[in-house]
Coordinates of C-alpha atoms in Angstrom, one line a residue:
Chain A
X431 CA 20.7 27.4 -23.3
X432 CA 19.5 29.3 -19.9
X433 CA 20.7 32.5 -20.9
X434 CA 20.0 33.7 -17.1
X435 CA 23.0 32.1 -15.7
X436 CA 25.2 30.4 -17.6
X437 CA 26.7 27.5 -15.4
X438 CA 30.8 28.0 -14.1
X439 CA 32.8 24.6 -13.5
X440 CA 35.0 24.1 -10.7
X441 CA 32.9 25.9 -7.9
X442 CA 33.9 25.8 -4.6
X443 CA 32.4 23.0 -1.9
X444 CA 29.6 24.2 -0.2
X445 CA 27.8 23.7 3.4
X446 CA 24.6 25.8 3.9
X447 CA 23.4 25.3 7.9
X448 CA 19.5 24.7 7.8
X449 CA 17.0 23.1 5.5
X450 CA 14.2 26.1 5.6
X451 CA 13.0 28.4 2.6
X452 CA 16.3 30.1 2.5
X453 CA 18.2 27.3 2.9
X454 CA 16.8 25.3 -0.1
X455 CA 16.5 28.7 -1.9
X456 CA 20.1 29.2 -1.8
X457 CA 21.5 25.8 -3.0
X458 CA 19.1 26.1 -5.7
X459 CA 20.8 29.2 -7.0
X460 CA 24.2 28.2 -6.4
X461 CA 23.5 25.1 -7.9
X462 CA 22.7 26.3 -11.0
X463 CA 25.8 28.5 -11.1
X464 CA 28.3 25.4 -9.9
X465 CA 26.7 22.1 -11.6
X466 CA 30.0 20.3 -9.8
X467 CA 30.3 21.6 -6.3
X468 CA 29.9 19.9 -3.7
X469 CA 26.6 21.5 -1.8
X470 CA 25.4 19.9 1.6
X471 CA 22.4 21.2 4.0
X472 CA 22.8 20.5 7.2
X473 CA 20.0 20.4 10.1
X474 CA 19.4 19.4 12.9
X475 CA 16.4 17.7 12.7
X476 CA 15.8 14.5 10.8
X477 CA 13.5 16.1 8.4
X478 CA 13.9 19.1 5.8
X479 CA 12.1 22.6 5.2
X480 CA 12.3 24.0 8.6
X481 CA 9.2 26.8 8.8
X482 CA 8.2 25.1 5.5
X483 CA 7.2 22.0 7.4
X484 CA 6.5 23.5 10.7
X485 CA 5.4 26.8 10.2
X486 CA 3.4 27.1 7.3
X487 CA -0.4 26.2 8.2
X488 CA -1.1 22.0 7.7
X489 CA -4.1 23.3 5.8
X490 CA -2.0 25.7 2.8
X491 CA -1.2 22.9 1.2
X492 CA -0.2 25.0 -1.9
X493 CA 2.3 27.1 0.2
X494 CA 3.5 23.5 1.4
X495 CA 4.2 22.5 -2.2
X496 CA 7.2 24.6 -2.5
X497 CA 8.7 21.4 -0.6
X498 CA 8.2 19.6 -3.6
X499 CA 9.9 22.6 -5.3
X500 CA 12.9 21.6 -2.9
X501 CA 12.6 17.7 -3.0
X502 CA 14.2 17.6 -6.7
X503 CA 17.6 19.5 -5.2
X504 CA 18.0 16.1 -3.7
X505 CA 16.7 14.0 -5.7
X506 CA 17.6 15.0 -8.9
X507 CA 20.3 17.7 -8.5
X508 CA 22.9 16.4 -6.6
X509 CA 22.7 18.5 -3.4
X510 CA 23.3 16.6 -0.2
X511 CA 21.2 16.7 2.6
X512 CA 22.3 15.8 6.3
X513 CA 20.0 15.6 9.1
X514 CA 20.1 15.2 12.5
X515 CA 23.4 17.1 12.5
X516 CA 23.4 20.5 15.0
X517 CA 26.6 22.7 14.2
X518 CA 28.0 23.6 16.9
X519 CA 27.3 20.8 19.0
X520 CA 27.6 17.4 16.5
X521 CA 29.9 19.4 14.4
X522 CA 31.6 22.5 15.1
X523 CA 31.7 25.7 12.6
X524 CA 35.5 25.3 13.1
X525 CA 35.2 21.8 11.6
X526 CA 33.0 22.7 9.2
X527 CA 34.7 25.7 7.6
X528 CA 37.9 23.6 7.7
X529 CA 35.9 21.1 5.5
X530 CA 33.7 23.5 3.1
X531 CA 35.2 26.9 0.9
X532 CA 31.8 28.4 1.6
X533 CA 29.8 28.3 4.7
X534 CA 26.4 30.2 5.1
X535 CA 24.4 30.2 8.1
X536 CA 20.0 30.1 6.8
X537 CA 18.8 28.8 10.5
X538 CA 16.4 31.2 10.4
X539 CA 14.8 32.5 14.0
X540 CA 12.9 30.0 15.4
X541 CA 12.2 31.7 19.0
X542 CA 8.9 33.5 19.8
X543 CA 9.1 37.3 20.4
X544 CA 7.7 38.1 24.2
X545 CA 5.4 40.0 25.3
X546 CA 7.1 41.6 27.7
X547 CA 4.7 42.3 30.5
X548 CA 3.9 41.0 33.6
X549 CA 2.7 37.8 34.2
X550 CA 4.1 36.2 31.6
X551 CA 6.6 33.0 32.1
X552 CA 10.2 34.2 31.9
X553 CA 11.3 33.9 35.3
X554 CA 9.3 31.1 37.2
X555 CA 6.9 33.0 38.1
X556 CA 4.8 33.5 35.2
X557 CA 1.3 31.8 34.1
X558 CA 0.3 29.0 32.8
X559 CA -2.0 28.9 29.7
X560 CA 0.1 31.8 27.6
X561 CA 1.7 29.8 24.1
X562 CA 4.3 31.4 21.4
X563 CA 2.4 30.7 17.7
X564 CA 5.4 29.1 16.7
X565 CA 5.1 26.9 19.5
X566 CA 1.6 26.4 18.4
X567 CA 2.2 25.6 14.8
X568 CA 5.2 23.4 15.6
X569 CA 3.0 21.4 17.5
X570 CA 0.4 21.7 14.9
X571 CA 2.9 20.4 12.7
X572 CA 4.0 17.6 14.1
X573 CA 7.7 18.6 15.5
X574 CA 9.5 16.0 17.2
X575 CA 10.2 18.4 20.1
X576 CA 7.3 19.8 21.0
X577 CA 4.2 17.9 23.1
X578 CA 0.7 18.5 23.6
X579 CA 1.0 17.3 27.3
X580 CA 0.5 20.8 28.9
X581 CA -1.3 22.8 26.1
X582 CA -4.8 23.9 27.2
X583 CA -6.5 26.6 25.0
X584 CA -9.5 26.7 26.8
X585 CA -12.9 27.6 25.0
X586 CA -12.0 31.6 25.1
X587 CA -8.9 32.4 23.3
X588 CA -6.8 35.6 23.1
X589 CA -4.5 36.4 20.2
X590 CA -2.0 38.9 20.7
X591 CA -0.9 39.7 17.3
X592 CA -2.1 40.9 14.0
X593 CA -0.2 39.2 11.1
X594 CA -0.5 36.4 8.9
X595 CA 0.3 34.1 11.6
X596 CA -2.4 35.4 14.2
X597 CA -4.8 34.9 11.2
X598 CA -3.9 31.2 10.7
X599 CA -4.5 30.6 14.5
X600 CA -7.7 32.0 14.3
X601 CA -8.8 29.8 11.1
X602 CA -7.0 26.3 12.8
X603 CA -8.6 27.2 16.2
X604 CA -12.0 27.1 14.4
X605 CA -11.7 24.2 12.0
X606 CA -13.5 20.9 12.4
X607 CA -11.5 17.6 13.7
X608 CA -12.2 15.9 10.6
X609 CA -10.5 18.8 8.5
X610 CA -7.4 19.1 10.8
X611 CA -7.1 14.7 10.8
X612 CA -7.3 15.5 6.6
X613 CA -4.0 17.9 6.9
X614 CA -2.3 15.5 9.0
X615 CA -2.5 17.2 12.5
X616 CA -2.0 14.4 14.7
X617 CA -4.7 13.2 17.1
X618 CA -4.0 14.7 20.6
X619 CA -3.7 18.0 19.1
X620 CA -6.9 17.8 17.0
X621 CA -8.2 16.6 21.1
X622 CA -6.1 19.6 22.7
X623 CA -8.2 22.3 20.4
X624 CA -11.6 20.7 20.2
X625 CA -11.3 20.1 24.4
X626 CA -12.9 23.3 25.1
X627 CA -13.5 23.6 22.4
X628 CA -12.9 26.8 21.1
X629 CA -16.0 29.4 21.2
X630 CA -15.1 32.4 21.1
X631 CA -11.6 34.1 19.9
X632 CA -10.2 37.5 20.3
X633 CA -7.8 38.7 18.4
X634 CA -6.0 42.0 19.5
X635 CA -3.4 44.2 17.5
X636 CA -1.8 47.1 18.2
X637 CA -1.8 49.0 14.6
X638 CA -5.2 50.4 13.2
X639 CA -7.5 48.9 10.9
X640 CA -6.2 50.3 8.3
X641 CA -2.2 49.4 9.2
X642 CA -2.7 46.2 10.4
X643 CA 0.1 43.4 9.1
X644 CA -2.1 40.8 7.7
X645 CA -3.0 39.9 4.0
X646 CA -6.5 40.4 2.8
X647 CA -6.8 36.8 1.3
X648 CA -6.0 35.1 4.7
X649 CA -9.2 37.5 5.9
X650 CA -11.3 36.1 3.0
X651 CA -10.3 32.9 3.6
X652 CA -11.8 33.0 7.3
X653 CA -14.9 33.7 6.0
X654 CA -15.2 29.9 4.8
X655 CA -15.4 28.5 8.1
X656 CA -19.1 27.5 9.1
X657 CA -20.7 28.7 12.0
X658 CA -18.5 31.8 13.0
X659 CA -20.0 35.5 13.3
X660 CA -17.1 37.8 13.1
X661 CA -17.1 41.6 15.3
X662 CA -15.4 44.4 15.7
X663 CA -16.2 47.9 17.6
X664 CA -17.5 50.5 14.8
X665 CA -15.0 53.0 16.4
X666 CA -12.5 50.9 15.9
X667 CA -12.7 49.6 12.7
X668 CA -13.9 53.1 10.7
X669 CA -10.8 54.8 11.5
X670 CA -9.8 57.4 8.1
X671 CA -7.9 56.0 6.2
X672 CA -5.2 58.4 5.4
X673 CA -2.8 59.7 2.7
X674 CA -1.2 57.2 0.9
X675 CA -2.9 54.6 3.1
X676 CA -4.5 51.7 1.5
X677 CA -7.9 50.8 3.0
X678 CA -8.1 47.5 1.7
X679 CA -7.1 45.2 5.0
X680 CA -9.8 46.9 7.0
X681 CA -12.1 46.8 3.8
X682 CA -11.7 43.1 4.1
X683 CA -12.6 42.7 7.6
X684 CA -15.7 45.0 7.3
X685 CA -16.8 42.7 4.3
X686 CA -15.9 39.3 7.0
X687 CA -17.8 40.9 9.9
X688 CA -20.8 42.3 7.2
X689 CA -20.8 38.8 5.3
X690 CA -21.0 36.6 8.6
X691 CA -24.3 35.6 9.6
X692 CA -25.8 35.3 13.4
X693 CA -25.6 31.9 14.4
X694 CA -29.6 30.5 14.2
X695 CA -31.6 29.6 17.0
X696 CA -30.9 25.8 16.5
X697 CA -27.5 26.0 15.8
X698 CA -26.7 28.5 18.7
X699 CA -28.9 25.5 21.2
X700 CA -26.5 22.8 19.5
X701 CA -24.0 24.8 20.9
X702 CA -22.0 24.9 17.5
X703 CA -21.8 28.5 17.4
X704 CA -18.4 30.1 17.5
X705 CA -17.6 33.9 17.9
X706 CA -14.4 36.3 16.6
X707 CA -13.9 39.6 17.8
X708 CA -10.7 41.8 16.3
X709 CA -9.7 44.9 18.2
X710 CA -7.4 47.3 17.0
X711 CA -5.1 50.1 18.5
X712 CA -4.3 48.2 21.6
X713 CA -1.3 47.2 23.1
X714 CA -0.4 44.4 25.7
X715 CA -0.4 45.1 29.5
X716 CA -0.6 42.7 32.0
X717 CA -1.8 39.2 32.4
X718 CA -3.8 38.1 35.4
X719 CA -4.9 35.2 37.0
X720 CA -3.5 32.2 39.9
X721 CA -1.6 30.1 38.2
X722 CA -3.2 30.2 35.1
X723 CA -3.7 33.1 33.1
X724 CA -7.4 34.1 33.1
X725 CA -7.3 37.6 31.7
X726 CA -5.4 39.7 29.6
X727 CA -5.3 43.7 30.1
X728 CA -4.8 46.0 27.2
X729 CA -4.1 49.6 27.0
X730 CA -4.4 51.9 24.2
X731 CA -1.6 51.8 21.9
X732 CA -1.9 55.3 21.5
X733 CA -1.6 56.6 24.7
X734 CA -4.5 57.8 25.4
X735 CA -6.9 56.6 28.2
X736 CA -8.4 53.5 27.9
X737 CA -8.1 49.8 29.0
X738 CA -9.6 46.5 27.6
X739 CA -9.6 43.7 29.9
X740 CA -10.2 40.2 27.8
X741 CA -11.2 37.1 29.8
X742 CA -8.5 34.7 28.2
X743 CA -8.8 30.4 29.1
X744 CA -5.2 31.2 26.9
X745 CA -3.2 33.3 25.2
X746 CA -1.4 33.0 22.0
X747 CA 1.0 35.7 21.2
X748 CA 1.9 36.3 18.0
X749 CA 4.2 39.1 17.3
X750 CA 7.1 37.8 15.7
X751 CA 10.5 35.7 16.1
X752 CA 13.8 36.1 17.0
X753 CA 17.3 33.9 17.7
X754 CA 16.6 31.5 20.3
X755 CA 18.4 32.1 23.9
X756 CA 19.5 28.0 23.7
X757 CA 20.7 29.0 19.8
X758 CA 24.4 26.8 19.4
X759 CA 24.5 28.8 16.6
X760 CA 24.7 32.5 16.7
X761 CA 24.9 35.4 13.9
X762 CA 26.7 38.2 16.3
X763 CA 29.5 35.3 17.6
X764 CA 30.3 35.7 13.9
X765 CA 30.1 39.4 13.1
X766 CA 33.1 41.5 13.2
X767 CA 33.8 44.9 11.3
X768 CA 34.9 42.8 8.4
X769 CA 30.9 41.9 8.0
X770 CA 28.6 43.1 5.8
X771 CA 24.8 42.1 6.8
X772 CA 23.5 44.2 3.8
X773 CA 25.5 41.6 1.4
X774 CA 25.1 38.6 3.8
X775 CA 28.8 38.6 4.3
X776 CA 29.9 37.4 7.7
X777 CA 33.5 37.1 7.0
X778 CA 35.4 35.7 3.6
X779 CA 33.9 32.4 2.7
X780 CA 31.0 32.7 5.9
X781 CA 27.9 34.3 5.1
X782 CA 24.2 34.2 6.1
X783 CA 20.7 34.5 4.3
X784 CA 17.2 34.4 4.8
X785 CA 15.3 35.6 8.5
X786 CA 19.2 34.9 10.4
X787 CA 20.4 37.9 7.6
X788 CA 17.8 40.2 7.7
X789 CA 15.3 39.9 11.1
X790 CA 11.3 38.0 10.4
X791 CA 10.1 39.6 8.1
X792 CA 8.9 38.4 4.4
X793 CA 7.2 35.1 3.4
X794 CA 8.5 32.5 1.4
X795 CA 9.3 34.2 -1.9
X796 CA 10.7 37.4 0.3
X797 CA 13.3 34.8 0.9
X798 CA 13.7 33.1 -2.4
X799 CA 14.5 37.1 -3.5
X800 CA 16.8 37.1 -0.6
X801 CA 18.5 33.3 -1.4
X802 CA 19.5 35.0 -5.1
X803 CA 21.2 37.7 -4.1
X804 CA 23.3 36.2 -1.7
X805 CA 24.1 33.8 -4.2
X806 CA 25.2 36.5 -6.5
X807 CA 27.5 38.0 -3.6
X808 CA 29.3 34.5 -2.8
X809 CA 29.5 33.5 -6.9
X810 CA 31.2 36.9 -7.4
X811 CA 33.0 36.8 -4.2
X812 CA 34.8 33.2 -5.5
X813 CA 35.3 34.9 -9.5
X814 CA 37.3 37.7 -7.6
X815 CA 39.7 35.0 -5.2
X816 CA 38.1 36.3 -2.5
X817 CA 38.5 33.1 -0.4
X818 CA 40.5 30.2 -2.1
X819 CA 38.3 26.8 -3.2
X820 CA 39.9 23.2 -2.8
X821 CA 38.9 22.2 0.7
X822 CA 37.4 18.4 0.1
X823 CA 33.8 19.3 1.0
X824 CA 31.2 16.4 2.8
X825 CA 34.6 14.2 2.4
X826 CA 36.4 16.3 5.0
X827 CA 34.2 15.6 8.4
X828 CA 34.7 13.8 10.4
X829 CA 34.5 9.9 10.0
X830 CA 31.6 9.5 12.7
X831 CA 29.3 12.6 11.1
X832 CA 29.6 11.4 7.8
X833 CA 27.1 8.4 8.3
Chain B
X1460 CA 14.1 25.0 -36.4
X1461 CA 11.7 27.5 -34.7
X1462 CA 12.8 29.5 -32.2
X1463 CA 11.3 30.4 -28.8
X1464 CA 11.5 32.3 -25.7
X1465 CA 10.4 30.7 -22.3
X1466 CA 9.3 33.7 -19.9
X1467 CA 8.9 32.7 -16.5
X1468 CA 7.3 35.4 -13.5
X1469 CA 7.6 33.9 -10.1
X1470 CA 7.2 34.6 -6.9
X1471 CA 8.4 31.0 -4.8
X1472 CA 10.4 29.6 -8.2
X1473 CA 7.4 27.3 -9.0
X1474 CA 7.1 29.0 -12.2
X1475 CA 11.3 29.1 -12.5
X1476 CA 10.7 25.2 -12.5
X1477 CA 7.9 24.6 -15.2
X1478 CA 9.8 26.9 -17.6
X1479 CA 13.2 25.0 -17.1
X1480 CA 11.2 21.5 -17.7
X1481 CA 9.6 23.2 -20.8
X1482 CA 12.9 23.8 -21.9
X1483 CA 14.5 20.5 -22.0
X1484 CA 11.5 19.0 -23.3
X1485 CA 11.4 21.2 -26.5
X1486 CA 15.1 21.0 -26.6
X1487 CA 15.2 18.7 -29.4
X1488 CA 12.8 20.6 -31.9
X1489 CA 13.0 23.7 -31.2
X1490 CA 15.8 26.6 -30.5
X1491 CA 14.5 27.9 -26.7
X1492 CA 15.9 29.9 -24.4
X1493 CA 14.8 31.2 -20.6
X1494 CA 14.4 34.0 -19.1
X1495 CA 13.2 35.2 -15.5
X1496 CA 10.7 37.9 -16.7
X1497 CA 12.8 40.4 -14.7
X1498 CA 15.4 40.4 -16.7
X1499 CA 13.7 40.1 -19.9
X1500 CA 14.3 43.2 -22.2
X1501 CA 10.7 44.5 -24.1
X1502 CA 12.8 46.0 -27.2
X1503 CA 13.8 42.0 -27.5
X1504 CA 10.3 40.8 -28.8
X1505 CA 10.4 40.0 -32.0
X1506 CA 7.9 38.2 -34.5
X1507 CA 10.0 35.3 -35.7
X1508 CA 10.1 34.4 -32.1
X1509 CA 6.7 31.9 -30.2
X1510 CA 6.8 33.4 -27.1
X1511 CA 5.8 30.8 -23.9
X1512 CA 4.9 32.3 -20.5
X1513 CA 4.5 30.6 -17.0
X1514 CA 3.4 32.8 -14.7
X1515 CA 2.2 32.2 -10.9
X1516 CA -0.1 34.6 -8.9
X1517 CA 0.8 36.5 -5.8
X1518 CA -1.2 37.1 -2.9
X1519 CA -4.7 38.6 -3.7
X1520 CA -4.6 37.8 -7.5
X1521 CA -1.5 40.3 -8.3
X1522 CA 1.6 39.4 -10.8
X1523 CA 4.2 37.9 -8.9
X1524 CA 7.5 40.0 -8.0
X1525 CA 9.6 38.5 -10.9
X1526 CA 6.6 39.7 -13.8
X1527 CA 5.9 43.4 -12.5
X1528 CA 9.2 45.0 -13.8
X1529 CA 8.1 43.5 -17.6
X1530 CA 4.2 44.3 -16.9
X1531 CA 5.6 47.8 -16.2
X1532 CA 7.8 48.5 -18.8
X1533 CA 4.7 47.0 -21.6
X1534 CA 2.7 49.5 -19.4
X1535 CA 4.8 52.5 -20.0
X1536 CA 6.4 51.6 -23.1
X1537 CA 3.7 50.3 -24.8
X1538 CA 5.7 48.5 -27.6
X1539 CA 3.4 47.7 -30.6
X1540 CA 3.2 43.5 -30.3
X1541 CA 1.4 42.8 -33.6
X1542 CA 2.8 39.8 -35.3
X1543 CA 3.9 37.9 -31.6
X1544 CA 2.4 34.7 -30.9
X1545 CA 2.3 33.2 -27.8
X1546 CA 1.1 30.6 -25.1
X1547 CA 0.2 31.3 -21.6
X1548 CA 0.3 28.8 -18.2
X1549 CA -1.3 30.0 -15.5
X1550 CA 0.2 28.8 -11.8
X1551 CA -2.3 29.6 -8.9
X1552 CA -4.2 28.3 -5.9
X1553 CA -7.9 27.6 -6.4
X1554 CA -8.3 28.0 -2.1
X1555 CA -8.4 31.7 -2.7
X1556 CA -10.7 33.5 -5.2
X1557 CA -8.3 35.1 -7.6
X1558 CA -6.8 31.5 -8.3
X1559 CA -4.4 32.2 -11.6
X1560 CA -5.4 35.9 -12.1
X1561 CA -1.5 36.7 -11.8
X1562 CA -0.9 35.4 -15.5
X1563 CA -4.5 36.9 -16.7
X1564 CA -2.6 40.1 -16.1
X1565 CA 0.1 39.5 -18.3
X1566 CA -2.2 38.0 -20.9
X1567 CA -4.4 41.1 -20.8
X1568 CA -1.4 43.4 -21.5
X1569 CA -0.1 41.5 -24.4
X1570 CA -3.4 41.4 -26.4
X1571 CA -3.6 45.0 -25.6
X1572 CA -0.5 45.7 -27.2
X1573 CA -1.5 43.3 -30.3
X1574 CA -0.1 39.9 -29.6
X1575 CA -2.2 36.9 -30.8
X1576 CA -1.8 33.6 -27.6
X1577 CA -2.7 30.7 -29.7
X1578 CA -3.3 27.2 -28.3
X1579 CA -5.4 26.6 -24.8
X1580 CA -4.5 28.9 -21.8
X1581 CA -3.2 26.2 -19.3
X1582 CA -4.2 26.8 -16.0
X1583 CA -2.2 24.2 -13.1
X1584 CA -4.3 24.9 -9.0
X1585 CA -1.3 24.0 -6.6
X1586 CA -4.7 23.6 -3.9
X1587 CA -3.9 20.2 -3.7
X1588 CA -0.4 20.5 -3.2
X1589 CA 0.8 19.3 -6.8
X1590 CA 3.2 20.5 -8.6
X1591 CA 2.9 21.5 -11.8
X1592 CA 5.3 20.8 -13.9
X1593 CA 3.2 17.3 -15.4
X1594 CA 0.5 19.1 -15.9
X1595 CA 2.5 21.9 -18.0
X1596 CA 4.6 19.3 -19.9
X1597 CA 1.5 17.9 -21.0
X1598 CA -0.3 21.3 -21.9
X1599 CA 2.9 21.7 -24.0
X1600 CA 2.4 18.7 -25.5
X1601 CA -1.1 19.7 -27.1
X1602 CA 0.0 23.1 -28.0
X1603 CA 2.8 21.7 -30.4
X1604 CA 0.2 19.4 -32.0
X1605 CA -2.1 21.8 -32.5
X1606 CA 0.5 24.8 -33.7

């Protein structure tokens, strides 16, 4: 009766490598076109939903719920899912495409984007005190791999970045222990931010008010947290908007900083008072300090003349992701002229989807979008004999990593 | 048997998810078929079919990507509804302000263009990280009772 997409019997055994958005995304889809075949996640972590679990803020608990979205694939709709289970180092892609008619690569890019300046750790000798966001939000999240142990934000903050993701580090920075022990955040990291604890955050982007990357609800939303007063330079923020341009980001952070109230007399004595400055138009330069980072130089991202020199207990830089240099798994070991990135096709029967397919850009639903149509190209890729179906699927590991 | 049309707009497949569990609970009763409102035709409404839409919110209280291609072909078409009865479910997020305003977009244009919704707007707030599927079965539930 779904007159979208009327199921096809006999599909072909599939394995898709990760259990993020686009991961889950994609089974979906293809499981409503095969209700038969054989469809296993792999990852290699214990738990599902990748940046579901670890990137999306502890406190978007309605963004979260897409995991429940993803549970029923499981539970309910016959699609396998194996954990703890790295291709390419517990099973190799050889072994797996000898096993599986389909194989498609969703493990996403996990690795923080550099800064690229001096000072930064890269070689050995960089400083102390300067964290990736996804580093931050993994450990926010509870991942098994990373530790509080050397994490020290300090009480003044710099963020380097102006998406959705700087945003969220502002608002976790500033919320209270008992709120972050509610979402779940374990106990030394709710101790790692409140051991300043945070007072006063700056957060630096390169674009204009009016271009810059965040969403206007994750601006409203900071203006629920108690006791913050929110700034940003007049020159900076009353930039013209131009043609075509929509005004309504820097709208929003006019209305935050016009909304948000100076602390009072007693709160600012009880110390409870907490500060937010954005500045836009300025790019990273240099981070200084022995050992530790304890400033961060920016100059103007427009060229012109100018510096801004931030006193920074830490850094969090948050300008996007990219593959990880430790990856087992790589996209371009795969490419050949036979690939098709546009389509997701790697080669016949290997394909990839999601962040891995098309660089880190879009939320959730971006790869939901992204998860169909590569669905569509490996459902009409099987209908036309591209690759043959048969191989035995799950069945035809390995004894040892089929436990 | 009465026939109906399930349309779903979505933006994370939430709304995919209600509208398929709407489906098979009507199954029985009623003659029901689903469609992603993306790929739902506006020359295909048609009186002697009740018309159910689930549709979640995007962002800053805007239709999710899978409604705006039907919201913009009502807009520009402007087919004359009168005589189409339907029943709206709202998906949205009570954390932000414009918690379920996606579907009040929807619902707007198709009283504009002179379809009656009968039955109570269902409304599900994913703030608490629920899904809302229950909570639409049951809102189903009351609507057949009452139509």
């Amino acid at each position: 009766m779904h007159t979208s997409s009327l199921p096809q019997a006999a599909g072909p055994s599939i394995a898709i490598v990760g259990s993020g958005p686009s991961g889950c995304y994609l089974a979906h889809f293809l499981r409503k076109r095969w209700t038969d075949s054989d469809i296993v996640i792999f990852d290699r972590l214990s738990l599902p939903y990748g940046l579901v679990r670890y990137g999306v803020a502890p406190d978007h608990t309605g963004t979260k719920a897409v995991t429940r979205q993803f549970d029923r694939l499981f539970e309910r709709d016959g699609v396998r899912f194996v954990g703890k289970t790295e291709i390419g180092r517990d099973i190799t892609m050889h072994q797996l495409r000898a096993a599986f008619d389909v194989v498609v690569l969703a493990t996403g890019l996990p690795a923080d984007r550099a800064l690229g300046i001096p000072g930064e750790r890269g070689a050995d000798d960089g400083l102390t005190g300067v964290y990736g966001s996804g580093r931050v939000t993994r450990l926010i999240n509870g991942h098994p791999e990373e530790s509080a142990d050397e994490v020290h934000f300090g009480s003044r903050v710099t963020i380097v970045g102006h998406g959705n993701v700087a945003i969220d580090l502002v608002r976790l920075l500033l919320t209270s222990p008992e709120e972050l022990r509610s979402h779940g955040v374990a106990e030394d990291v709710v101790g790692r931010i409140m051991a300043g604890p945070v007072r006063h955050i700056d957060v630096v982007g390169r674009s204009c008010a009016v271009q810059a990357k965040f969403d206007t609800n994750m601006i409203r939303e900071l203006s629920k947290i108690p006791n913050v007063q929110f700034f940003a330079a007049d020159r900076e923020l009353h930039t013209p908007v131009g043609d075509g341009q929509d005004g309504t980001r820097r709208d929003a952070v006019a209305a935050l900083i016009a909304e948000s109230v100076p602390a009072s007399p007693a709160d600012a004595d009880a110390d409870v008072a907490r500060t937010v400055r954005f500045h836009f138009g300025w790019a990273p330069d240099r981070l200084t300090g022995t050992g530790s980072v304890d400033a961060t130089v920016f100059r103007r991202a427009d060229g012109s003349v100018g510096s801004l020199e931030l006193a920074s207990d830490s850094v969090l830089t948050a300008i996007g992701f990219s593959e990880a240099v430790d990856a087992s798994l790589r996209r371009s070991d795969h490419e050949s002229a036979d690939s098709h990135l546009d389509s997701g096709r790697l080669a016949a029967g290997l394909y990839c989807v999601g962040w891995l397919r098309r660089g880190p850009h879009g939320t959730i639903p971006a790869n939901r979008t992204d998860a169909k149509s590569v669905a569509d190209v490996v459902g009409a890729a099987f209908a036309a004999g591209e690759f043959p179906g048969g191989k035995p699927g799950f069945g035809g590991l390995p004894e040892r990593n089929r436990v | 048997m009465s026939k109906t049309v399930i349309l779903y707009g979505t933006e994370s497949g939430n709304a995919e998810l209600v509208a398929e569990d709407l489906a098979a609970e009507m199954a029985g009763d009623h003659e029901v078929s689903v469609y992603d409102m993306s790929d739902f035709d506006v020359a295909d409404f048609d009186p002697a079919v009740f018309v159910v839409v689930v549709c979640s919110t995007h962002g800053d209280g805007e239709l999710p990507g899978g409604a705006k291609p039907l919201f913009e072909a009502l807009m520009s078409e402007r087919p004359d509804l009168a005589g189409i009865t339907y029943a709206m479910f709202g998906l949205g997020d009570s954390s932000y302000e414009t918690y379920s305003q996606g579907s009040e977009i929807i619902d707007r244009a198709f009283t504009e263009l002179g379809a009656e919704r009968v039955g109570v707007y269902g409304r599900h707030n994913a703030s608490d990280g629920s899904l809302p599927n229950d909570d639409a079965l049951e809102w189903m539930r009351a609507l057949f009772e009452f139509a």
